[in-house]
Tab-separated table of C-alpha atoms in Angstrom:
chain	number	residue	atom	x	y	z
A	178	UNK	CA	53.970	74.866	66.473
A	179	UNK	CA	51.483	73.813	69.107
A	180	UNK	CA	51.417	70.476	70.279
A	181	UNK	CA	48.543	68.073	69.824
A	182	UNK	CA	46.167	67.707	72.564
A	183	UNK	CA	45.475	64.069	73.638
A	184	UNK	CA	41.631	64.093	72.219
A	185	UNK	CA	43.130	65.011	68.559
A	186	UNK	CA	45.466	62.728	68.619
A	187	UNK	CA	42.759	59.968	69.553
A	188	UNK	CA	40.123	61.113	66.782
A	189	UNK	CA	43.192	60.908	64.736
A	190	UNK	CA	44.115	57.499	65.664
A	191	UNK	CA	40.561	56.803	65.459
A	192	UNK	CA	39.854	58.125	61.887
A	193	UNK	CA	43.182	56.514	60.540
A	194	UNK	CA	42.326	53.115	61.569
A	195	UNK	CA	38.606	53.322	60.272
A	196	UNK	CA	39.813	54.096	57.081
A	197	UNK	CA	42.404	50.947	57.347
A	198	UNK	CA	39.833	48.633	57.754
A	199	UNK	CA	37.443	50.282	55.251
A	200	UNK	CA	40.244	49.758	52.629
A	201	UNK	CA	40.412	45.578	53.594
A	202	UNK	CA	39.368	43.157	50.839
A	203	UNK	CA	35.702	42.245	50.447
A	204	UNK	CA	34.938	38.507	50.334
A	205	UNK	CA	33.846	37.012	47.466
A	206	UNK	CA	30.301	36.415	47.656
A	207	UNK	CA	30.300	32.971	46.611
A	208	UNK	CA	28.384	32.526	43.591
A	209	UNK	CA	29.790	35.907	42.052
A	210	UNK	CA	32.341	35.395	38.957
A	211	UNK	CA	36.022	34.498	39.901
A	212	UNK	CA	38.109	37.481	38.619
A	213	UNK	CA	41.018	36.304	37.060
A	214	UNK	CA	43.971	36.429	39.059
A	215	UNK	CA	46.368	39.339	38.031
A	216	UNK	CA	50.157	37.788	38.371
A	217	UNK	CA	51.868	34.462	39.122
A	218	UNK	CA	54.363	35.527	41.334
A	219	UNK	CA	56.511	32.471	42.346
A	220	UNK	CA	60.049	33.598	43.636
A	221	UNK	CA	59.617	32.339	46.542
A	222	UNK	CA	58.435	28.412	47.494
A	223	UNK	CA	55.366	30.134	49.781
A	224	UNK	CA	54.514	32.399	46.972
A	225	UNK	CA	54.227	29.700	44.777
A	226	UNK	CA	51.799	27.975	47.029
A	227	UNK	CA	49.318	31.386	46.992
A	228	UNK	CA	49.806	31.714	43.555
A	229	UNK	CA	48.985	28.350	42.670
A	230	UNK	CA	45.598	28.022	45.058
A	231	UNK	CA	44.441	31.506	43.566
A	232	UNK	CA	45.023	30.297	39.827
A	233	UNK	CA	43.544	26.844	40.429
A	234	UNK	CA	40.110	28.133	42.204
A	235	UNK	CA	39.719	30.384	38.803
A	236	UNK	CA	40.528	26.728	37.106
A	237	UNK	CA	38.348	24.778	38.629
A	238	UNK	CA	35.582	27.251	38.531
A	239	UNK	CA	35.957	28.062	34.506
A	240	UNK	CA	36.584	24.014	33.801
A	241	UNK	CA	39.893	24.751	32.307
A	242	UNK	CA	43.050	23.069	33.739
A	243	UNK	CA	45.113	24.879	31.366
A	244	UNK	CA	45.139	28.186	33.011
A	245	UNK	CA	46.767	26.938	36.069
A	246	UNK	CA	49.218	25.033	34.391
A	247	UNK	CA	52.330	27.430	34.962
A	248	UNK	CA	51.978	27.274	38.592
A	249	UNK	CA	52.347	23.757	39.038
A	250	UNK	CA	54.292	20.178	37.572
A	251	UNK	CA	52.720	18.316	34.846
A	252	UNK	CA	51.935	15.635	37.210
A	253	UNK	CA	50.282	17.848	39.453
A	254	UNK	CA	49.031	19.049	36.423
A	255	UNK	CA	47.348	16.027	34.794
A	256	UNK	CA	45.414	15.121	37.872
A	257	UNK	CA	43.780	18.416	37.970
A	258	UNK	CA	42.882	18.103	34.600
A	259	UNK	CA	41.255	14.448	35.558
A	260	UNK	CA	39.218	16.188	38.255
A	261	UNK	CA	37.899	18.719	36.243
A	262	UNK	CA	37.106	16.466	33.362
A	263	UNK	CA	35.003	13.696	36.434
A	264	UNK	CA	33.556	16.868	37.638
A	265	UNK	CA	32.329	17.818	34.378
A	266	UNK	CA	31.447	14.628	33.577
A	267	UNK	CA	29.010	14.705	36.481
A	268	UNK	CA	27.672	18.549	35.240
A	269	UNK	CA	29.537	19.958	37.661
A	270	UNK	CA	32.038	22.817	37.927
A	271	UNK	CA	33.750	23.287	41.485
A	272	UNK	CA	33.267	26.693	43.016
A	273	UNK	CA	35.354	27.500	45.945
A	274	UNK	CA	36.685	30.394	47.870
A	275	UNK	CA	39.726	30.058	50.356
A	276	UNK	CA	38.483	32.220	53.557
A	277	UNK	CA	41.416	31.829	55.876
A	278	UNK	CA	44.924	31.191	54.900
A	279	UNK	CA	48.337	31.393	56.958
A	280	UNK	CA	51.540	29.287	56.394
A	281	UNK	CA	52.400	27.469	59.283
A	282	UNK	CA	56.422	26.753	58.468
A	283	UNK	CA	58.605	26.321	55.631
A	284	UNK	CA	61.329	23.970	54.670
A	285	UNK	CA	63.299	24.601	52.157
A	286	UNK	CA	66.269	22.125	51.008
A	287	UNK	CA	68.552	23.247	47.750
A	288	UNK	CA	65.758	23.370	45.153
A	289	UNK	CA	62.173	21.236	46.949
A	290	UNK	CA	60.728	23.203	49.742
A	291	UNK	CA	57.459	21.603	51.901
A	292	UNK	CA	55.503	24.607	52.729
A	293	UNK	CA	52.477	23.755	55.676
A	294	UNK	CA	49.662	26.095	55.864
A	295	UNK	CA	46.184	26.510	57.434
A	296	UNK	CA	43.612	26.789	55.077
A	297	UNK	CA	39.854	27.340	55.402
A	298	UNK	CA	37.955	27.408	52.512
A	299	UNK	CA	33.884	27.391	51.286
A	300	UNK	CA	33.168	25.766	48.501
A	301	UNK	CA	29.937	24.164	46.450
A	302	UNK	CA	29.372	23.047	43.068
A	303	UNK	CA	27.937	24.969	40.173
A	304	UNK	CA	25.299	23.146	37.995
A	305	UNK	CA	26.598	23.189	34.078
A	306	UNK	CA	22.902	22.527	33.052
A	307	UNK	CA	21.391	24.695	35.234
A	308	UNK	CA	23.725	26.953	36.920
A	309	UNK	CA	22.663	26.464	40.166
A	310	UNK	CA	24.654	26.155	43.409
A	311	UNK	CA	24.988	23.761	45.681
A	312	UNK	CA	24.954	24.264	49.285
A	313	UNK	CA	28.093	25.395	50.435
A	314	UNK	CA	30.406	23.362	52.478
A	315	UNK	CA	33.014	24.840	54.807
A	316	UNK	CA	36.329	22.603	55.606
A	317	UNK	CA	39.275	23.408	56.887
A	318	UNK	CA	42.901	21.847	56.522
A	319	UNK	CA	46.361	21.721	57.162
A	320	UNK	CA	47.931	21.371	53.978
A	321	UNK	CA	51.809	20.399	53.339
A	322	UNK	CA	52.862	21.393	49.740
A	323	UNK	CA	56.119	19.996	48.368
A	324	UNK	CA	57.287	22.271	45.950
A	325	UNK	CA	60.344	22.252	43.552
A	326	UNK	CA	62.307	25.330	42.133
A	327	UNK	CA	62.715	24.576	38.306
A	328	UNK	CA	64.182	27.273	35.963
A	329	UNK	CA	64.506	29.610	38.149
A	330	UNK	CA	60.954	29.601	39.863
A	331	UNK	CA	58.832	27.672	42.708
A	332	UNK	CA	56.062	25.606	41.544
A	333	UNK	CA	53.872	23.425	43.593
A	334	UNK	CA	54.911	19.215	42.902
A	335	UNK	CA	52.272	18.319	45.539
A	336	UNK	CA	49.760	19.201	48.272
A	337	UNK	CA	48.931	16.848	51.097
A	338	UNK	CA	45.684	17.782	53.040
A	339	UNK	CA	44.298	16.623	55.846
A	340	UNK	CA	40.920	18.549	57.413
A	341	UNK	CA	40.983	19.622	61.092
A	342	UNK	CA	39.445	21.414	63.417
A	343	UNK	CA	41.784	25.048	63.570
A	344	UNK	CA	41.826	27.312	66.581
A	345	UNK	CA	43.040	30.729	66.507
């Protein structure tokens, strides 16, 4: 068996890594439907945190609180309900889409863990009468989550956010 020449190896290299990138997730265009999230996977405390954002976007979008319910404590629970039911209230459905996501640390203590992340998101609201948008808004945030293992999986008890300017 010959060995490779250093040009074939290159365009090898070269076509591997444009097919990488060509397999990368698409963004959400913004006003396109949310697709329901496949699987709440929450073994782990940061887990728990990307399961919970992903379920709560399709939430907030669809004006059900409901749906998101397993991922977080009633408490938590109840005030998203609250916000969906003001933001209907004003004709309003919130439509976001996280852009940028990377947890910063994690602390995890017996069964509560505070997970901090980076988070940049876009987000507008959808008309109910109309279904228009609003312009979007982009924000982002350092977020620290406080979230409890109960029966056996993570959940998200809280999320504390405060927006910043993030530098990569």
């Amino acid at each position: 068996m010959r060995p490779l020449n250093k040009a074939v190896l290159l365009m090898m290299i070269i076509v591997v890594a444009i097919s990488v990138s060509s397999c990368a997730t698409t963004v959400r265009d913004l006003e396109a439907d949310i697709p329901i999230p496949l699987e709440m996977k929450q073994a782990t405390p940061q887990e728990a945190v990307e399961t919970y954002l992903e379920w709560l976007t399709y939430s907030y979008r669809n004006m059900d609180s409901e749906i998101a319910t397993p991922t977080m404590t009633p408490d938590l629970a109840r005030r998203v309900s609250y916000y969906i039911t003001m933001n209907a209230a004003d004709g309003n459905a919130l439509n976001q889409r996280l852009d940028s996501f990377s947890i910063k640390d994690t602390e995890i203590n017996d069964t509560i863990a505070t997970v901090t992340t980076e988070e940049t998101w876009t987000f507008n609201y959808l008309s109910l009468e109309t279904g228009n948008f609003t312009t979007p808004v982009v924000e982002s945030y350092r977020v620290s989550y406080i979230v409890l293992l109960i029966d056996g999986r993570w959940i998200v008890q809280s999320a504390d956010a405060e927006i910043v300017t993030l530098s990569d």
